[in-house]
mmCIF file of C-alpha atoms in Angstrom:
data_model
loop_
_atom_site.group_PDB
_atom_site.id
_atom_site.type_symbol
_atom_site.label_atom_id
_atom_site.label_comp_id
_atom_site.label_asym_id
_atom_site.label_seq_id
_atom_site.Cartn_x
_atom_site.Cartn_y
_atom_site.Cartn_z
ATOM 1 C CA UNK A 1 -57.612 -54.234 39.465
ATOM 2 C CA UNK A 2 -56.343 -54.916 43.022
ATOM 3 C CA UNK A 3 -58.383 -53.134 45.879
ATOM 4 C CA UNK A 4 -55.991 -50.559 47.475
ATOM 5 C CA UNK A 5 -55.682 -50.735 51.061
ATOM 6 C CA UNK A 6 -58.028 -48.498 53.575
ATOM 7 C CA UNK A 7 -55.837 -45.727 54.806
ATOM 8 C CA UNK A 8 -55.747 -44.821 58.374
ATOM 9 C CA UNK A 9 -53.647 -41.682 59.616
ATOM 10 C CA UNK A 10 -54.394 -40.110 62.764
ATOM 11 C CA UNK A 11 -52.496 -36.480 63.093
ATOM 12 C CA UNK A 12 -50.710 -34.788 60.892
ATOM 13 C CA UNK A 13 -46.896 -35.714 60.271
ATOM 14 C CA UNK A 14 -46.321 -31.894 59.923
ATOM 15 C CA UNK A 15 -47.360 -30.682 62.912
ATOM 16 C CA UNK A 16 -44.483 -29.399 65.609
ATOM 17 C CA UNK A 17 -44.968 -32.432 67.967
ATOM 18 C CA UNK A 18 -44.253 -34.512 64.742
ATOM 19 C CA UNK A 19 -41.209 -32.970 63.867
ATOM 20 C CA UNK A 20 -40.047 -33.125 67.574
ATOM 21 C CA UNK A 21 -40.798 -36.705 67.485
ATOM 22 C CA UNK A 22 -38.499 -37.401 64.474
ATOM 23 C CA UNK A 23 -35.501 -35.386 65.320
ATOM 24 C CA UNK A 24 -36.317 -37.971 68.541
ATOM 25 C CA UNK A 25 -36.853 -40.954 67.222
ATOM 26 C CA UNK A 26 -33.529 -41.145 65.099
ATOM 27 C CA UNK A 27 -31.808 -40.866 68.509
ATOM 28 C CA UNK A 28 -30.146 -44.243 70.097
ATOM 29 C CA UNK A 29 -31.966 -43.065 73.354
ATOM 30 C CA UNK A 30 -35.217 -42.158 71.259
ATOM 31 C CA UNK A 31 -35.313 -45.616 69.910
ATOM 32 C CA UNK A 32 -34.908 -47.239 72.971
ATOM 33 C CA UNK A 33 -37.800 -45.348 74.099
ATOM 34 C CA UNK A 34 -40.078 -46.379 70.954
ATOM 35 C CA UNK A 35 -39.019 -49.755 71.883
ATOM 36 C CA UNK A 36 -40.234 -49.637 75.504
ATOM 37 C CA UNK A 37 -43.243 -48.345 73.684
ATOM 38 C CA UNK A 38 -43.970 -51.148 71.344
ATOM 39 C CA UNK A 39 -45.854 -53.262 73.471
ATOM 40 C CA UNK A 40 -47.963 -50.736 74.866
ATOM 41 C CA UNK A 41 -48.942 -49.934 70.927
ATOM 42 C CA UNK A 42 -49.245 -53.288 70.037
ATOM 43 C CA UNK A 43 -52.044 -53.056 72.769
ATOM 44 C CA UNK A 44 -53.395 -50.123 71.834
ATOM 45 C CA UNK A 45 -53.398 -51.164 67.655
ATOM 46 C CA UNK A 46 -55.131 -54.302 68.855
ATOM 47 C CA UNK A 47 -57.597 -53.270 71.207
ATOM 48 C CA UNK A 48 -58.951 -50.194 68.468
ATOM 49 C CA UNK A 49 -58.709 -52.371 65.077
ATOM 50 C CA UNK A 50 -55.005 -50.444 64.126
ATOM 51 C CA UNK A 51 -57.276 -47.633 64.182
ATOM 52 C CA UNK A 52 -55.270 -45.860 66.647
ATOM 53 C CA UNK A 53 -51.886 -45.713 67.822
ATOM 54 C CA UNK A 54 -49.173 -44.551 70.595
ATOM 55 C CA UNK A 55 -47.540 -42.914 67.636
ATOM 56 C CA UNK A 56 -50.389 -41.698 66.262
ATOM 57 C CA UNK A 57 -50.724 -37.834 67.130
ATOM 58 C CA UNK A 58 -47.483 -37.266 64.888
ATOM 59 C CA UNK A 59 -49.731 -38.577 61.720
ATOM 60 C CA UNK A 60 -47.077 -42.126 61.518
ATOM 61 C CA UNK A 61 -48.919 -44.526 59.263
ATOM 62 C CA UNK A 62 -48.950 -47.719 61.575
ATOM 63 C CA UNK A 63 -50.212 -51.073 60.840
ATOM 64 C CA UNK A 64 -50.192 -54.599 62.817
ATOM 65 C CA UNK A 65 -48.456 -57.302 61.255
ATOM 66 C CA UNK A 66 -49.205 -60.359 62.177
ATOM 67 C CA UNK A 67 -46.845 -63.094 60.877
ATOM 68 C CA UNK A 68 -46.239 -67.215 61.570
ATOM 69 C CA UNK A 69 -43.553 -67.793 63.988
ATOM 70 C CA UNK A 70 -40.878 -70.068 61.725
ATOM 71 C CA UNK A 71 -40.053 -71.703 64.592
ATOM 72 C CA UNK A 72 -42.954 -72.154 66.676
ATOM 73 C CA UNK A 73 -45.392 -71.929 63.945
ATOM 74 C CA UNK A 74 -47.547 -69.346 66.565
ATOM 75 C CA UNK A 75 -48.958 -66.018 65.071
ATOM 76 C CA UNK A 76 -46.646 -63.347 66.230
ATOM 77 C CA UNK A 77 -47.715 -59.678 65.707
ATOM 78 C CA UNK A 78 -45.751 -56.522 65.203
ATOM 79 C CA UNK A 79 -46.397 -53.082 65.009
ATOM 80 C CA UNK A 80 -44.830 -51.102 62.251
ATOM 81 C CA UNK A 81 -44.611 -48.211 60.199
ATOM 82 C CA UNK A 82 -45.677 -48.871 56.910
ATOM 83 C CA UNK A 83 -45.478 -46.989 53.570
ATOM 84 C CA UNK A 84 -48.860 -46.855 51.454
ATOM 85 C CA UNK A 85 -48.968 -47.654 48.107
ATOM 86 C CA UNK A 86 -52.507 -48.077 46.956
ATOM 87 C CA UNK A 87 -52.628 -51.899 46.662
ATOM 88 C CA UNK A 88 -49.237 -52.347 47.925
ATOM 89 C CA UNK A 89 -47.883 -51.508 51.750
ATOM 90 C CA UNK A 90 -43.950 -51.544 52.294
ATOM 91 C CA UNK A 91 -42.764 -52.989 55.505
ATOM 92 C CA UNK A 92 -39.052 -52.534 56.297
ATOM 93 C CA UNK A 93 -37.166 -54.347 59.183
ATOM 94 C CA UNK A 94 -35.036 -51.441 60.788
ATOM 95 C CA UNK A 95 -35.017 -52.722 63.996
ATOM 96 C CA UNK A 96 -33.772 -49.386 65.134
ATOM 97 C CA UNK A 97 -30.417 -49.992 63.519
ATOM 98 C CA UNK A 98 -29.698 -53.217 65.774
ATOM 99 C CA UNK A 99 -27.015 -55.782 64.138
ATOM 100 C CA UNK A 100 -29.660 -58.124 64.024
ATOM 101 C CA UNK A 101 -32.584 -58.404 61.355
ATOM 102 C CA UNK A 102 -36.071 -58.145 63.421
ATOM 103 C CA UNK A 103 -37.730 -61.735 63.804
ATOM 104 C CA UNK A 104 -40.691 -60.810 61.954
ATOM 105 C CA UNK A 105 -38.930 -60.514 58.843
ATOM 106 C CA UNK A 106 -37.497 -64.133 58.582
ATOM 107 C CA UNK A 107 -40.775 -64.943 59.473
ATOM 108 C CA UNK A 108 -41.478 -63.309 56.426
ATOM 109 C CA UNK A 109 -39.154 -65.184 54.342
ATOM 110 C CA UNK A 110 -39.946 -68.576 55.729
ATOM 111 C CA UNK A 111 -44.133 -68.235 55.552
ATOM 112 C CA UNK A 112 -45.032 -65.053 52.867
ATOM 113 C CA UNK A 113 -48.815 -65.794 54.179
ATOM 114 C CA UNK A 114 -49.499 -62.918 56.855
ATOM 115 C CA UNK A 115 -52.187 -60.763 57.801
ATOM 116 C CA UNK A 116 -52.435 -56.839 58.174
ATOM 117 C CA UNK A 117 -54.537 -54.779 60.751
ATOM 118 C CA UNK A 118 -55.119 -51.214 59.154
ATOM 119 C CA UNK A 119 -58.178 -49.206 59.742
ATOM 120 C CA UNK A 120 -60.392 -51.241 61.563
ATOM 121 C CA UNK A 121 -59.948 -54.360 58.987
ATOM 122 C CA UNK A 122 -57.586 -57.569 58.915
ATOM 123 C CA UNK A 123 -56.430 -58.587 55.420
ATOM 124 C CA UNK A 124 -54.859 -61.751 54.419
ATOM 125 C CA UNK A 125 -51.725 -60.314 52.955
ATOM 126 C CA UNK A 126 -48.512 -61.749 50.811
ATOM 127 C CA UNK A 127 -44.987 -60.522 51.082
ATOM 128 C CA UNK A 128 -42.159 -60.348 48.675
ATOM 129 C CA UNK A 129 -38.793 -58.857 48.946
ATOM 130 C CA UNK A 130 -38.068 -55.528 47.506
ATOM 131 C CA UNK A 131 -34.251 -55.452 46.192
ATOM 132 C CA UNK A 132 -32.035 -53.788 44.396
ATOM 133 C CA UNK A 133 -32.852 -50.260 43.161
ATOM 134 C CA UNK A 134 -36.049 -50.773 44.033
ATOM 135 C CA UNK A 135 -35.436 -50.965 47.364
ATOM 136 C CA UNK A 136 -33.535 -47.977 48.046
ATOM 137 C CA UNK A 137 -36.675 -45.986 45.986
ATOM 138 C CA UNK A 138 -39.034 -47.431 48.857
ATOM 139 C CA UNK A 139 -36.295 -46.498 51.814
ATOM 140 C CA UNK A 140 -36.215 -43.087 50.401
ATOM 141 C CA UNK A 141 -40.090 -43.235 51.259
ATOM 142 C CA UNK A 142 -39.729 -44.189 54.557
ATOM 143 C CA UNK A 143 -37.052 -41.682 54.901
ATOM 144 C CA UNK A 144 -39.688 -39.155 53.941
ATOM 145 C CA UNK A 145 -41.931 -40.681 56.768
ATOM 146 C CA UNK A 146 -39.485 -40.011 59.411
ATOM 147 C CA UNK A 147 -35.484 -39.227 58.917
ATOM 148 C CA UNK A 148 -34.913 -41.740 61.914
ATOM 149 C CA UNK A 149 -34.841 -44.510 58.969
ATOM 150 C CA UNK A 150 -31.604 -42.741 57.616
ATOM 151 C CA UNK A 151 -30.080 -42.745 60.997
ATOM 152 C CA UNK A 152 -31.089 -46.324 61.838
ATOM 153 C CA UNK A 153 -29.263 -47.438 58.255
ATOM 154 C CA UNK A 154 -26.345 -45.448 59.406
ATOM 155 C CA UNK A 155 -26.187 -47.500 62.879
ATOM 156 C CA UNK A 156 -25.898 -50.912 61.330
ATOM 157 C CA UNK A 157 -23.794 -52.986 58.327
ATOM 158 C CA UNK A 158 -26.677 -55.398 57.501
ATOM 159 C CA UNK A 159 -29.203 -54.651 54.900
ATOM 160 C CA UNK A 160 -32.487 -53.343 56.004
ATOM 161 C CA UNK A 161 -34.618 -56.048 54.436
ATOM 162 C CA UNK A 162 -38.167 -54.405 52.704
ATOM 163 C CA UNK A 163 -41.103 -56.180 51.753
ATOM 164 C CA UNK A 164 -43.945 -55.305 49.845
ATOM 165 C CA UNK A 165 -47.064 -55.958 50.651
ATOM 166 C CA UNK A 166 -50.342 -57.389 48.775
ATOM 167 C CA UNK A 167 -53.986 -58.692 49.477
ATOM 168 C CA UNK A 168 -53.595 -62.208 49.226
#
């Protein structure tokens, strides 16, 4: 049996401030403000283990990703919402709806080998792309997380690409 992943969730995602913060964050002007934000969290995730996060009063389940540049062949990290799945975590590469897939995820497809920060631990990880039907069963999850994935969809034509997560 695979170990499952520690889980780390700090708030509750159905508290009012939550709610306010998705109604937000499915906004064009709400995502640019996560955006601004992202550095500032990746900070924050970094400095506390991925203990603790900017987003973490509404209860969002964030990890660090930290992937190999394709390119430069440099560790690049990213935080992200993730969905937990006992042994697996789904990633998905919204990028708020932009026409363009985030970097991190052809990362992804070039070098599988990454690592995850999640409660205080780093863990050697390997990704695989979720497609198909199974895909849209894991969106609907992150839709669950926060409705702003349904608007972000909505923004763009390309495929949000999903990968799933596993100790490597």
């Amino acid at each position: 049996m695979t170990t499952p992943f520690p889980q780390r969730q700090w708030g509750s995602p159905e508290s009012p401030l939550a709610r306010a913060a998705d109604r937000f964050a499915g906004t064009k002007i709400g995502s640019r403000v996560i955006r601004a934000l992202t550095p500032l969290d990746r900070k924050v995730l970094e400095r506390t283990g991925a203990r603790y996060t900017v987003l973490g009063p509404v209860g969002a389940p964030v990890i660090l990703l930290t992937t190999t540049g394709r390119r430069s062949g440099q560790p690049r990290t990213q935080p992200l919402l993730c969905v937990h799945d006992g042994a697996t975590l789904y990633v998905i590469g919204s990028n708020f709806g932009g026409a363009r897939h985030p970097a991190w995820t052809a990362n992804l497809l070039a070098e599988p080998r990454a690592t995850v920060s999640i409660a205080g631990e780093r863990i050697p990880v390997a990704a695989a792309r979720v497609e198909g039907p199974d895909a849209e069963s894991v969106f609907e999850r992150f839709v669950e997380i926060t409705g702003a994935y349904a608007a972000y969809r909505g923004r763009t034509d390309r495929e949000l690409r999903i990968f799933a997560l596993t100790r490597a």
